[in-house]
Coordinates of C-alpha atoms in Angstrom, one line a residue:
Chain L
M80 CA -91.4 3.3 -170.5
F81 CA -92.5 1.5 -167.4
A82 CA -89.1 -0.3 -167.2
F83 CA -87.3 3.1 -167.6
V84 CA -89.3 4.6 -164.8
I85 CA -88.6 1.7 -162.5
R86 CA -84.9 1.7 -163.3
R87 CA -84.6 5.4 -162.6
I88 CA -86.4 5.0 -159.3
I89 CA -84.2 2.1 -158.2
Q90 CA -81.1 4.2 -159.1
S91 CA -82.3 7.1 -157.1
L92 CA -83.1 4.9 -154.1
F93 CA -79.5 3.6 -154.3
V94 CA -78.2 7.2 -154.4
I95 CA -80.3 8.0 -151.3
L96 CA -78.8 4.9 -149.5
V97 CA -75.3 6.2 -150.3
I98 CA -76.1 9.7 -149.1
G99 CA -77.4 8.1 -145.9
F100 CA -74.2 6.1 -145.6
I101 CA -72.1 9.2 -145.9
G102 CA -74.3 11.1 -143.5
F103 CA -74.1 8.2 -141.0
A104 CA -70.3 8.0 -141.3
I105 CA -70.0 11.7 -140.5
K106 CA -72.2 11.3 -137.5
H107 CA -70.4 8.2 -136.4
Q108 CA -66.9 9.9 -136.7
I109 CA -67.6 13.4 -135.5
G110 CA -70.9 13.6 -133.6
D111 CA -71.3 12.6 -130.0
P112 CA -74.9 11.6 -129.3
V113 CA -74.3 11.2 -125.6
R114 CA -73.2 14.8 -125.3
D115 CA -76.2 15.8 -127.4
L116 CA -78.5 14.1 -124.8
V117 CA -77.0 14.9 -121.5
G118 CA -74.4 17.7 -122.0
I119 CA -70.9 17.5 -120.6
S120 CA -71.5 17.5 -116.9
V121 CA -72.2 13.8 -116.4
S122 CA -69.7 11.3 -115.0
K123 CA -67.8 9.0 -117.3
A124 CA -69.4 5.8 -115.8
E125 CA -72.9 7.1 -116.5
R126 CA -71.9 8.1 -120.0
D127 CA -70.6 4.7 -120.7
A128 CA -73.8 3.1 -119.5
L129 CA -75.8 5.4 -121.7
R130 CA -73.5 4.6 -124.6
E131 CA -74.2 0.9 -124.2
E132 CA -77.9 1.5 -123.8
L133 CA -78.1 3.6 -127.0
G134 CA -76.3 0.8 -128.9
L135 CA -73.3 3.0 -129.7
N136 CA -70.9 0.2 -129.2
D137 CA -72.6 -2.0 -131.8
P138 CA -70.8 -2.8 -135.1
F139 CA -70.7 0.0 -137.6
M140 CA -73.0 -1.7 -140.2
S141 CA -75.7 -2.6 -137.7
Q142 CA -75.8 1.0 -136.5
Y143 CA -76.0 2.1 -140.1
V144 CA -79.0 -0.2 -140.7
R145 CA -80.7 1.2 -137.6
F146 CA -80.0 4.8 -138.7
M147 CA -81.5 4.2 -142.1
K148 CA -84.6 2.4 -140.6
N149 CA -85.2 5.4 -138.3
A150 CA -84.6 7.8 -141.2
V151 CA -87.3 6.1 -143.3
R152 CA -89.7 6.6 -140.4
G153 CA -88.7 10.3 -140.4
D154 CA -86.5 10.1 -137.3
L155 CA -83.2 11.8 -138.1
G156 CA -82.2 12.3 -134.4
M157 CA -82.4 15.1 -131.9
S158 CA -80.8 18.5 -132.6
F159 CA -78.2 19.3 -129.9
F160 CA -79.1 23.0 -129.9
Y161 CA -82.8 23.1 -130.4
K162 CA -83.5 20.0 -128.2
K163 CA -86.1 19.0 -130.8
P164 CA -86.3 16.3 -133.5
T165 CA -84.1 17.6 -136.4
L166 CA -86.8 16.9 -139.0
K167 CA -89.2 19.2 -137.1
V168 CA -86.7 22.0 -137.0
I169 CA -86.0 21.6 -140.7
V170 CA -89.7 21.4 -141.6
K171 CA -90.3 24.6 -139.6
K172 CA -87.6 26.4 -141.6
A173 CA -88.5 25.0 -145.0
P174 CA -91.3 27.4 -145.9
A175 CA -89.0 30.4 -145.8
T176 CA -86.5 28.8 -148.2
L177 CA -89.2 27.5 -150.5
E178 CA -90.9 30.8 -150.8
L179 CA -87.6 32.5 -151.6
V180 CA -86.8 29.9 -154.3
F181 CA -90.3 30.2 -155.6
V182 CA -90.3 33.9 -156.0
S183 CA -86.8 33.9 -157.5
S184 CA -87.8 31.3 -160.1
L185 CA -90.8 33.4 -161.1
I186 CA -88.4 36.4 -161.6
I187 CA -86.0 34.1 -163.6
I188 CA -88.8 32.8 -165.8
F189 CA -90.5 36.1 -166.6
L190 CA -87.2 37.9 -167.3
S191 CA -85.2 35.3 -169.1
I192 CA -87.8 34.2 -171.7
P193 CA -88.4 37.6 -173.2
A194 CA -84.7 38.5 -173.0
G195 CA -83.5 35.2 -174.5
V196 CA -86.1 35.2 -177.3
Y197 CA -85.3 38.7 -178.2
A198 CA -81.6 38.1 -178.2
A199 CA -82.1 35.1 -180.6
I200 CA -84.4 37.0 -183.0
R201 CA -82.2 40.1 -183.2
P202 CA -78.7 38.8 -182.7
R203 CA -77.1 42.0 -184.1
S204 CA -79.1 44.7 -182.3
W205 CA -77.3 46.8 -179.7
L206 CA -79.8 45.7 -177.0
T207 CA -78.8 42.0 -177.6
R208 CA -75.1 43.0 -177.3
F209 CA -76.0 44.7 -174.1
I210 CA -77.9 41.7 -172.8
M211 CA -75.1 39.2 -173.6
G212 CA -72.4 41.5 -172.2
A213 CA -74.4 42.0 -169.0
S214 CA -74.9 38.3 -168.7
I215 CA -71.1 37.6 -168.8
V216 CA -70.7 40.2 -166.0
G217 CA -73.7 38.8 -164.2
V218 CA -72.2 35.3 -164.1
S219 CA -69.1 36.7 -162.7
I220 CA -70.6 38.6 -159.7
P221 CA -70.9 36.3 -156.7
V222 CA -74.4 36.2 -155.3
F223 CA -73.4 37.4 -151.9
L224 CA -71.8 40.5 -153.4
T225 CA -75.0 41.3 -155.3
A226 CA -76.9 40.9 -152.1
I227 CA -74.6 43.2 -150.2
L228 CA -74.7 45.9 -152.9
L229 CA -78.5 45.7 -153.0
I230 CA -78.7 46.1 -149.2
Y231 CA -76.3 49.1 -149.3
V232 CA -78.2 50.9 -152.1
F233 CA -81.8 50.1 -151.1
S234 CA -81.7 49.7 -147.4
V235 CA -78.7 51.8 -146.1
E236 CA -78.6 54.7 -148.6
L237 CA -82.2 54.9 -149.9
G238 CA -83.9 53.3 -146.9
W239 CA -86.7 51.9 -149.1
L240 CA -86.6 48.2 -148.2
P241 CA -85.8 46.3 -145.1
S242 CA -82.4 44.5 -145.1
Y243 CA -82.9 41.4 -142.9
G244 CA -85.5 38.9 -141.7
R245 CA -88.9 37.9 -143.2
G246 CA -91.1 40.6 -141.7
A247 CA -94.7 39.8 -140.8
T248 CA -95.8 36.3 -141.6
V249 CA -99.2 34.6 -141.6
S250 CA -99.8 31.1 -140.5
L251 CA -101.7 29.2 -143.2
W252 CA -102.5 25.6 -142.0
G253 CA -99.2 25.4 -140.3
W254 CA -97.3 27.0 -143.2
E255 CA -95.7 30.3 -142.1
T256 CA -96.0 32.4 -145.2
G257 CA -94.8 35.9 -145.9
L258 CA -96.6 36.0 -149.3
L259 CA -99.8 37.3 -147.8
T260 CA -98.6 40.4 -146.1
I261 CA -97.3 43.6 -147.7
D262 CA -94.5 43.6 -145.1
G263 CA -93.6 40.1 -146.1
W264 CA -93.3 41.0 -149.7
K265 CA -91.2 44.0 -148.9
H266 CA -88.8 41.7 -147.1
L267 CA -88.8 39.2 -150.0
I268 CA -87.9 41.7 -152.8
L269 CA -84.2 42.0 -152.2
P270 CA -83.3 38.4 -151.3
S271 CA -85.2 37.0 -154.3
I272 CA -83.6 39.5 -156.7
A273 CA -80.2 38.6 -155.3
L274 CA -80.9 34.9 -155.6
S275 CA -82.2 35.1 -159.1
S276 CA -79.2 37.1 -160.3
I277 CA -77.0 34.0 -160.3
M278 CA -79.3 32.0 -162.6
L279 CA -80.7 34.7 -164.8
P280 CA -77.6 35.0 -167.1
L281 CA -77.5 31.2 -167.5
F282 CA -81.1 31.0 -168.5
I283 CA -80.9 33.8 -171.0
R284 CA -77.9 32.2 -172.7
L285 CA -79.6 28.8 -172.7
I286 CA -82.9 30.1 -174.2
R287 CA -81.0 32.2 -176.8
S288 CA -78.8 29.3 -178.0
E289 CA -81.7 26.8 -178.2
M290 CA -83.9 29.3 -180.0
M291 CA -81.2 30.2 -182.5
E292 CA -80.7 26.6 -183.3
V293 CA -84.4 26.1 -183.9
L294 CA -84.6 29.2 -186.0
Q295 CA -82.1 27.5 -188.4
S296 CA -84.2 24.4 -188.8
E297 CA -86.1 23.3 -192.0
Y298 CA -89.6 23.6 -190.6
V299 CA -89.0 27.2 -189.5
K300 CA -87.8 28.0 -193.0
Y301 CA -90.9 26.3 -194.4
A302 CA -93.1 28.3 -192.1
W303 CA -91.4 31.5 -193.4
A304 CA -91.9 30.3 -197.0
K305 CA -95.6 29.8 -196.3
G306 CA -95.8 33.5 -195.5
L307 CA -96.9 33.1 -191.9
A308 CA -96.9 36.2 -189.7
P309 CA -93.5 36.6 -187.8
R310 CA -95.2 36.5 -184.5
R311 CA -96.7 33.1 -185.3
V312 CA -93.4 31.7 -186.6
Y313 CA -91.4 32.9 -183.6
F314 CA -93.8 31.9 -180.8
V315 CA -95.8 29.0 -182.1
H316 CA -93.3 27.2 -184.4
A317 CA -89.9 28.2 -182.9
F318 CA -90.4 29.0 -179.2
K319 CA -92.5 25.9 -178.4
N320 CA -89.7 23.7 -179.6
T321 CA -87.1 25.4 -177.5
L322 CA -89.1 24.7 -174.4
L323 CA -88.1 21.0 -173.9
P324 CA -84.4 21.5 -173.3
V325 CA -85.1 24.6 -171.4
I326 CA -87.5 22.8 -169.0
T327 CA -85.1 19.9 -168.4
V328 CA -82.0 21.9 -167.8
G329 CA -84.1 24.5 -166.0
G330 CA -85.5 21.9 -163.6
V331 CA -82.1 20.9 -162.5
Q332 CA -80.8 24.4 -162.2
L333 CA -83.8 25.4 -160.0
G334 CA -82.8 22.6 -157.7
I335 CA -79.3 24.0 -157.6
L336 CA -80.8 27.3 -156.4
I337 CA -81.2 25.6 -153.0
A338 CA -77.4 25.6 -152.7
Y339 CA -77.3 29.4 -153.3
T340 CA -80.0 30.0 -150.7
I341 CA -77.3 29.3 -148.1
L342 CA -75.4 32.4 -149.3
T343 CA -78.5 34.7 -149.7
E344 CA -80.0 33.6 -146.5
T345 CA -76.8 34.4 -144.6
V346 CA -76.6 37.9 -146.0
F347 CA -80.3 38.7 -145.3
Q348 CA -80.5 36.7 -142.1
W349 CA -83.4 34.9 -143.7
Q350 CA -84.7 32.3 -141.3
G351 CA -84.6 29.4 -143.7
M352 CA -82.9 26.1 -144.0
G353 CA -79.6 27.5 -145.3
F354 CA -79.2 29.9 -142.4
M355 CA -80.0 27.1 -140.0
F356 CA -77.4 24.9 -141.7
L357 CA -74.6 27.5 -141.1
E358 CA -75.7 28.0 -137.6
A359 CA -75.5 24.2 -137.1
V360 CA -72.0 24.3 -138.4
E361 CA -71.0 27.1 -136.0
R362 CA -72.6 25.3 -133.0
S363 CA -71.1 21.9 -134.1
D364 CA -74.7 20.5 -134.2
T365 CA -73.7 17.4 -136.1
T366 CA -77.1 15.7 -136.1
L367 CA -78.8 18.8 -137.5
L368 CA -76.1 19.1 -140.2
V369 CA -76.4 15.5 -141.2
A370 CA -80.2 15.8 -141.2
Y371 CA -80.0 18.9 -143.5
M372 CA -77.7 17.0 -145.8
M373 CA -80.1 14.1 -146.0
V374 CA -83.2 16.3 -146.6
V375 CA -81.5 18.4 -149.3
G376 CA -80.1 15.2 -150.8
V377 CA -83.6 13.7 -151.1
V378 CA -84.9 16.9 -152.6
F379 CA -82.1 16.9 -155.2
V380 CA -82.6 13.3 -156.1
A381 CA -86.4 13.7 -156.3
V382 CA -86.1 16.7 -158.6
N383 CA -83.6 15.0 -160.9
T384 CA -85.5 11.8 -161.1
M385 CA -88.7 13.7 -162.0
V386 CA -86.9 15.8 -164.6
D387 CA -85.4 12.6 -166.1
I388 CA -88.8 10.8 -166.2
I389 CA -90.5 13.8 -167.8
Y390 CA -87.7 14.0 -170.4
G391 CA -88.1 10.3 -171.1
L392 CA -91.8 10.8 -171.5
V393 CA -91.4 13.5 -174.1
N394 CA -88.3 12.3 -175.8
P395 CA -88.3 8.6 -176.5
T396 CA -84.7 8.4 -177.7
V397 CA -83.4 8.9 -174.1
R398 CA -85.2 5.8 -173.0
I399 CA -83.7 3.7 -175.7
A400 CA -80.2 5.0 -175.4
G401 CA -80.4 4.4 -171.7
R402 CA -81.2 0.7 -172.2
K403 CA -78.0 -0.1 -174.2
Chain R
M228 CA -36.3 27.6 -178.9
K229 CA -36.4 30.0 -181.8
K230 CA -38.1 27.5 -183.9
Y231 CA -40.9 27.1 -181.4
W232 CA -41.3 30.8 -181.1
R233 CA -41.7 31.1 -184.9
R234 CA -44.2 28.3 -184.9
F235 CA -46.1 30.0 -182.2
K236 CA -46.0 33.4 -184.1
N237 CA -47.4 31.8 -187.2
S238 CA -50.1 29.8 -185.5
F239 CA -53.8 30.5 -185.7
F240 CA -53.9 30.9 -181.9
W241 CA -51.6 33.9 -182.0
F242 CA -53.3 35.3 -185.1
S243 CA -56.8 35.3 -183.6
F244 CA -55.4 36.6 -180.3
R245 CA -53.9 39.7 -182.1
R246 CA -57.2 40.4 -183.9
D247 CA -59.4 40.2 -180.8
P248 CA -59.3 43.4 -178.7
V249 CA -61.4 41.9 -175.9
A250 CA -58.9 39.0 -175.6
I251 CA -55.9 41.3 -175.6
A252 CA -57.5 43.6 -173.0
S253 CA -58.5 40.8 -170.7
F254 CA -55.2 39.1 -171.0
S255 CA -53.3 42.2 -170.1
I256 CA -55.5 43.0 -167.1
L257 CA -55.1 39.4 -165.9
V258 CA -51.3 39.6 -166.2
I259 CA -51.2 42.9 -164.4
L260 CA -53.4 41.6 -161.6
A261 CA -51.3 38.5 -161.3
I262 CA -48.0 40.4 -161.2
L263 CA -49.4 42.9 -158.6
S264 CA -50.7 40.1 -156.4
F265 CA -47.6 37.9 -156.4
S266 CA -45.3 40.9 -155.8
A267 CA -47.5 41.9 -152.8
P268 CA -44.8 41.4 -150.2
W269 CA -42.6 44.0 -152.0
I270 CA -45.0 46.5 -153.4
A271 CA -47.8 46.6 -150.7
P272 CA -47.5 49.7 -148.6
H273 CA -48.2 47.8 -145.4
D274 CA -47.6 44.2 -144.3
V275 CA -51.0 42.9 -143.3
Y276 CA -49.7 39.7 -141.7
E277 CA -47.5 41.6 -139.3
S278 CA -49.6 42.5 -136.3
S279 CA -47.2 45.1 -135.0
S280 CA -47.8 47.3 -138.1
I281 CA -51.6 47.4 -137.5
D282 CA -52.9 50.1 -135.2
I283 CA -56.5 49.8 -134.0
M284 CA -56.6 53.6 -133.9
N285 CA -56.6 53.6 -137.7
S286 CA -59.7 51.5 -138.0
E287 CA -62.4 52.3 -140.5
L288 CA -60.6 55.2 -142.2
P289 CA -62.3 56.1 -145.5
P290 CA -60.3 56.2 -148.8
A291 CA -57.7 59.0 -149.2
W292 CA -59.8 61.2 -151.4
M293 CA -62.6 61.5 -148.9
E294 CA -62.7 63.8 -145.8
E295 CA -61.0 62.2 -142.8
G296 CA -59.1 60.0 -145.2
S297 CA -55.4 59.6 -144.7
S298 CA -52.9 59.7 -147.5
D299 CA -51.1 56.8 -145.8
Y300 CA -54.0 54.5 -146.6
M301 CA -55.0 55.0 -150.2
L302 CA -58.2 52.9 -150.2
G303 CA -59.0 53.3 -146.5
T304 CA -58.6 50.7 -143.7
D305 CA -60.8 47.9 -142.4
I306 CA -62.2 47.4 -138.9
Q307 CA -58.8 46.3 -137.4
G308 CA -56.9 49.2 -139.0
R309 CA -55.4 47.2 -141.8
D310 CA -54.6 49.0 -145.0
M311 CA -57.3 47.9 -147.5
L312 CA -55.0 48.1 -150.6
S313 CA -52.4 45.9 -149.0
A314 CA -55.0 43.5 -147.6
M315 CA -56.5 43.2 -151.1
L316 CA -53.2 42.5 -152.8
Y317 CA -52.4 39.8 -150.3
G318 CA -56.0 38.5 -150.5
M319 CA -55.9 38.3 -154.3
R320 CA -52.7 36.4 -154.1
L321 CA -54.4 33.8 -151.9
S322 CA -57.4 33.7 -154.1
I323 CA -55.4 33.1 -157.3
L324 CA -53.2 30.6 -155.5
I325 CA -56.1 28.6 -154.2
G326 CA -57.9 28.8 -157.6
L327 CA -54.9 27.5 -159.5
G328 CA -54.2 24.8 -156.9
A329 CA -57.8 23.6 -156.9
V330 CA -57.9 23.5 -160.7
C331 CA -54.6 21.5 -160.8
L332 CA -56.1 19.0 -158.4
Q333 CA -59.4 18.7 -160.1
A334 CA -57.7 18.4 -163.5
V335 CA -55.5 15.5 -162.3
L336 CA -58.4 13.7 -160.6
G337 CA -60.8 14.4 -163.5
V338 CA -58.4 13.4 -166.3
L339 CA -57.4 10.3 -164.5
I340 CA -60.9 9.2 -163.8
G341 CA -62.2 10.2 -167.2
L342 CA -59.4 8.3 -169.0
I343 CA -60.0 5.2 -167.0
A344 CA -63.8 5.4 -167.4
G345 CA -63.6 6.0 -171.1
Y346 CA -60.9 3.5 -171.9
V347 CA -61.9 0.6 -169.7
G348 CA -65.6 1.1 -170.2
G349 CA -68.3 -1.3 -169.0
K350 CA -69.2 -1.4 -165.3
V351 CA -66.3 0.8 -164.2
D352 CA -67.4 3.5 -166.7
S353 CA -71.0 3.5 -165.7
F354 CA -70.2 3.5 -162.0
L355 CA -67.7 6.4 -162.3
M356 CA -70.0 8.4 -164.5
R357 CA -73.0 7.9 -162.2
V358 CA -70.9 9.3 -159.3
A359 CA -70.0 12.3 -161.5
D360 CA -73.7 12.8 -162.5
V361 CA -74.9 12.7 -158.9
Q362 CA -72.2 15.1 -157.8
L363 CA -73.0 17.5 -160.5
S364 CA -76.7 17.3 -159.9
F365 CA -76.0 18.5 -156.3
S366 CA -74.1 21.5 -157.8
T367 CA -70.5 21.9 -157.0
L368 CA -71.1 24.8 -154.5
M369 CA -73.3 22.6 -152.3
V370 CA -70.8 19.8 -152.3
A371 CA -68.0 22.2 -151.5
I372 CA -70.0 23.7 -148.6
I373 CA -70.9 20.4 -147.1
I374 CA -67.3 19.0 -147.4
S375 CA -65.9 22.1 -145.8
A376 CA -68.5 22.0 -143.0
I377 CA -67.5 18.4 -142.3
F378 CA -63.8 19.3 -142.4
Q379 CA -64.3 22.2 -140.1
L380 CA -66.2 20.0 -137.6
A381 CA -63.6 17.1 -137.9
F382 CA -60.5 19.2 -137.6
G383 CA -61.8 21.8 -135.1
L384 CA -61.9 25.5 -136.0
A385 CA -58.3 26.4 -134.9
K386 CA -56.7 23.7 -136.9
Y387 CA -58.9 24.2 -139.9
E388 CA -57.9 27.9 -140.0
D389 CA -54.2 26.9 -139.8
L390 CA -54.5 24.5 -142.7
A391 CA -57.1 26.6 -144.6
V392 CA -55.1 26.9 -147.9
P393 CA -54.4 23.2 -148.6
L394 CA -57.8 22.2 -147.2
L395 CA -59.6 24.7 -149.5
I396 CA -57.7 23.3 -152.5
V397 CA -58.7 19.8 -151.6
I398 CA -62.3 20.8 -151.0
I399 CA -62.8 22.7 -154.2
G400 CA -60.8 20.0 -156.1
L401 CA -63.0 17.2 -154.8
A402 CA -66.1 19.2 -155.5
E403 CA -65.4 20.1 -159.1
W404 CA -63.6 17.1 -160.7
P405 CA -66.7 15.8 -162.6
Q406 CA -66.4 18.7 -165.1
Y407 CA -63.1 17.3 -166.2
G408 CA -64.0 13.7 -165.8
R409 CA -67.0 14.0 -168.2
T410 CA -65.2 16.1 -170.8
V411 CA -62.2 13.8 -170.9
R412 CA -64.3 10.7 -171.0
A413 CA -66.3 12.0 -174.0
S414 CA -63.2 12.7 -176.0
V415 CA -61.6 9.4 -175.0
L416 CA -64.6 7.6 -176.4
G417 CA -64.1 9.5 -179.6
E418 CA -60.4 8.7 -179.8
K419 CA -60.6 5.1 -178.8
K420 CA -62.2 3.9 -182.0
K421 CA -59.5 5.6 -184.2
E422 CA -56.9 3.6 -186.1
Y423 CA -53.8 4.8 -184.4
V424 CA -55.1 3.3 -181.1
E425 CA -56.0 0.1 -182.9
A426 CA -52.4 0.0 -184.3
A427 CA -50.9 0.6 -180.9
R428 CA -52.9 -2.2 -179.5
V429 CA -51.9 -4.5 -182.3
I430 CA -48.2 -4.0 -181.8
G431 CA -48.9 -5.1 -178.2
L432 CA -48.2 -1.9 -176.2
P433 CA -49.4 -2.1 -172.6
R434 CA -52.8 -0.6 -171.7
W435 CA -51.5 2.3 -169.6
W436 CA -49.0 3.3 -172.2
I437 CA -51.7 3.6 -174.8
M438 CA -53.9 5.5 -172.4
F439 CA -51.3 8.0 -171.3
R440 CA -49.0 8.4 -174.3
H441 CA -51.5 7.9 -177.2
I442 CA -54.9 8.9 -176.1
L443 CA -54.3 11.5 -173.4
P444 CA -52.4 14.0 -175.6
N445 CA -55.3 14.0 -178.1
T446 CA -57.8 14.8 -175.4
L447 CA -56.0 17.8 -174.0
S448 CA -57.5 20.6 -176.1
P449 CA -61.0 20.4 -174.4
V450 CA -59.2 20.1 -171.1
L451 CA -57.4 23.4 -171.8
V452 CA -60.8 25.0 -172.9
I453 CA -62.5 24.2 -169.6
S454 CA -59.5 24.9 -167.5
T455 CA -59.7 28.7 -168.0
V456 CA -63.3 28.8 -166.9
Q457 CA -62.7 26.4 -164.1
V458 CA -60.1 28.8 -162.6
A459 CA -62.8 31.4 -162.4
N460 CA -65.2 29.0 -160.9
A461 CA -62.7 27.9 -158.3
I462 CA -62.0 31.5 -157.3
M463 CA -65.7 32.1 -157.0
S464 CA -66.2 29.0 -154.9
E465 CA -63.3 30.0 -152.6
A466 CA -64.8 33.4 -152.2
A467 CA -68.2 31.9 -151.4
L468 CA -66.7 29.5 -148.8
S469 CA -64.7 32.3 -147.2
F470 CA -67.7 34.5 -147.1
L471 CA -69.6 31.9 -145.2
G472 CA -66.8 31.6 -142.7
L473 CA -65.8 28.2 -144.0
G474 CA -62.7 29.3 -145.8
M475 CA -59.8 31.7 -145.1
P476 CA -59.8 33.2 -141.6
V477 CA -59.9 36.9 -141.1
T478 CA -56.3 37.0 -139.9
K479 CA -55.2 35.7 -143.3
P480 CA -57.9 37.1 -145.5
S481 CA -58.7 36.2 -149.1
L482 CA -60.9 38.4 -151.1
G483 CA -64.0 36.5 -149.9
S484 CA -63.2 36.9 -146.3
L485 CA -62.4 40.6 -146.7
I486 CA -65.9 41.0 -148.2
N487 CA -67.3 39.1 -145.3
S488 CA -65.5 41.2 -142.7
G489 CA -66.7 44.4 -144.3
F490 CA -70.3 43.3 -144.6
E491 CA -71.1 43.9 -140.9
Y492 CA -69.9 47.5 -141.2
I493 CA -71.8 48.4 -144.3
F494 CA -74.7 49.4 -142.1
S495 CA -72.6 52.1 -140.5
G496 CA -71.7 53.4 -144.0
S497 CA -68.2 51.9 -144.3
W498 CA -68.8 50.7 -147.9
W499 CA -65.2 50.6 -148.9
I500 CA -64.3 47.5 -146.9
T501 CA -66.8 45.5 -149.0
L502 CA -66.8 47.3 -152.3
F503 CA -63.1 47.4 -153.2
P504 CA -62.4 43.7 -152.6
G505 CA -65.7 43.0 -154.4
V506 CA -64.8 45.0 -157.4
L507 CA -61.4 43.4 -157.6
L508 CA -62.9 39.9 -157.3
V509 CA -65.4 40.6 -160.0
T510 CA -62.8 42.1 -162.3
L511 CA -60.6 39.1 -161.9
V512 CA -63.4 36.6 -162.6
V513 CA -64.8 38.6 -165.5
V514 CA -61.4 38.8 -167.1
I515 CA -60.8 35.1 -166.8
N516 CA -64.3 34.3 -168.1
L517 CA -63.8 36.5 -171.1
L518 CA -60.5 34.9 -171.8
G519 CA -62.1 31.5 -171.4
D520 CA -64.8 32.3 -173.9
W521 CA -62.1 33.4 -176.4
V522 CA -60.0 30.2 -175.9
R523 CA -63.2 28.1 -176.4
D524 CA -64.0 29.8 -179.7
V525 CA -60.4 29.4 -181.0
L526 CA -59.6 25.9 -179.9
N527 CA -62.9 24.2 -180.3
P528 CA -65.6 25.7 -182.3
K529 CA -67.6 22.5 -182.0
L530 CA -67.8 22.8 -178.3
Y531 CA -69.3 26.3 -178.6
K532 CA -73.0 25.4 -178.1
R533 CA -73.5 23.6 -174.9

């Protein structure tokens, strides 16, 4: 087990190095740190001097090593637009995105488990057909369209909920949270429903198919033969054993939600990391773009490694198969 | 020709197609949409690429059946005074074109990489599959967004918009090849051990010949199965990129950029600029997905649960 964990961690460190390499290559090719520092109104001689001083004329590899060394220390360069260290900008925007992802995953968990279990237990009922049909349509509706329709119905026509921004936030030890005010919750409802709409059908189908497979197994048949109450068979014997694949696939999928926050945040002008990323693209803020890429890369790698390790802990065959 | 037709008519494929009303309905809708979109230059009431035919005075007209609507513009006009129906037909043509192009590219890339990884094995295999795993764990949408952002910065906005169609095909193709790579590799691993491959190796055929002429044809049915769904995914990715302003420009709109251009005006009540392209996009994707589900059931029942 120990060897397995170590190997996974080394692998993920390698992936982070590669992401860093790609990020640095982009910055090297497209970005212009001199412009980021002094703007465009400085003479060419001064710029060249600054270039030399910053070490921008050094060989590519030695610049890369310097970039990674700084990155490990948490220095990902200065943002051209904000005139602040990029990591600070990102950390300031992160709570908004994380709260959005958190509330959406709560919605996904509390809706998909009952719906998926029901669809597995009663595969022929009309409600199951409705759920499965709706989930095919749900998968096919782009998240930004859901978001726009929600805005049109609930903000423009009915006027019940606000359509953009985070509303009132409270600072909690430096964490700007909207979860503690009623206004913040009102602003959260539409974006989190929109964001969860993309993953909900996937989770329902996943839970249903896993549950149906478990219901076919010998020990469930045995439990029925013993004459146990249906509730006990369904929830203690069957459902518990569908949780493992659901958790592992689910962990990765919740990481993928971060990609979809770019879309939801754009529609709702939610001041999170995704919105910031698109602004950075529009402003050609290469440093900030690369920093975002690195941060999101590290988050993805961390989530995946953790899921793999948990899976290895619970299911020993993975560890052995991975050894070859 | 006649022989092949008879063979097709007697096949299980045709048999199960005829017996499945959902498959028939979605196939006919798809064919109708495809014909409509590719004949857009002839049947569309207005030419949306011709700036002289656009009059700003006609902007934001509602659909014909509403008050203030004009019978000239059946589904209303957008903010620049373009006819929505024509813009949607042209837009759907672009969406389908980019979707098909991207799927071709990712299929070629994925099949090639999957074949090599599966057949050569060893270090090459584990390297290529690690790359695929990492890319998939980032989600294809994220990869596509980041590549297109980089392309846009590298080419500059004007040039990017000129080259948008081929660039989008490349972006989506690069982002989604791992789906094919993994599928092909898995079936190559299954085929590699079989006797006909052994026999081919014994008579001394070259490696690439065995790979492409013996193994590849036997791995194609899973490729066909995922291709249908991948077209839908590529169309969705294109729409998402265009919506973010990283795809087709407003002057040459795809369905995604039409939705994007209508979004700002939804607050003033012009719902038709967003809703009609949206409904068309969803219909297109639903139909392809339903067809994909059916193809999967028919061709490969073993693949069903995954």
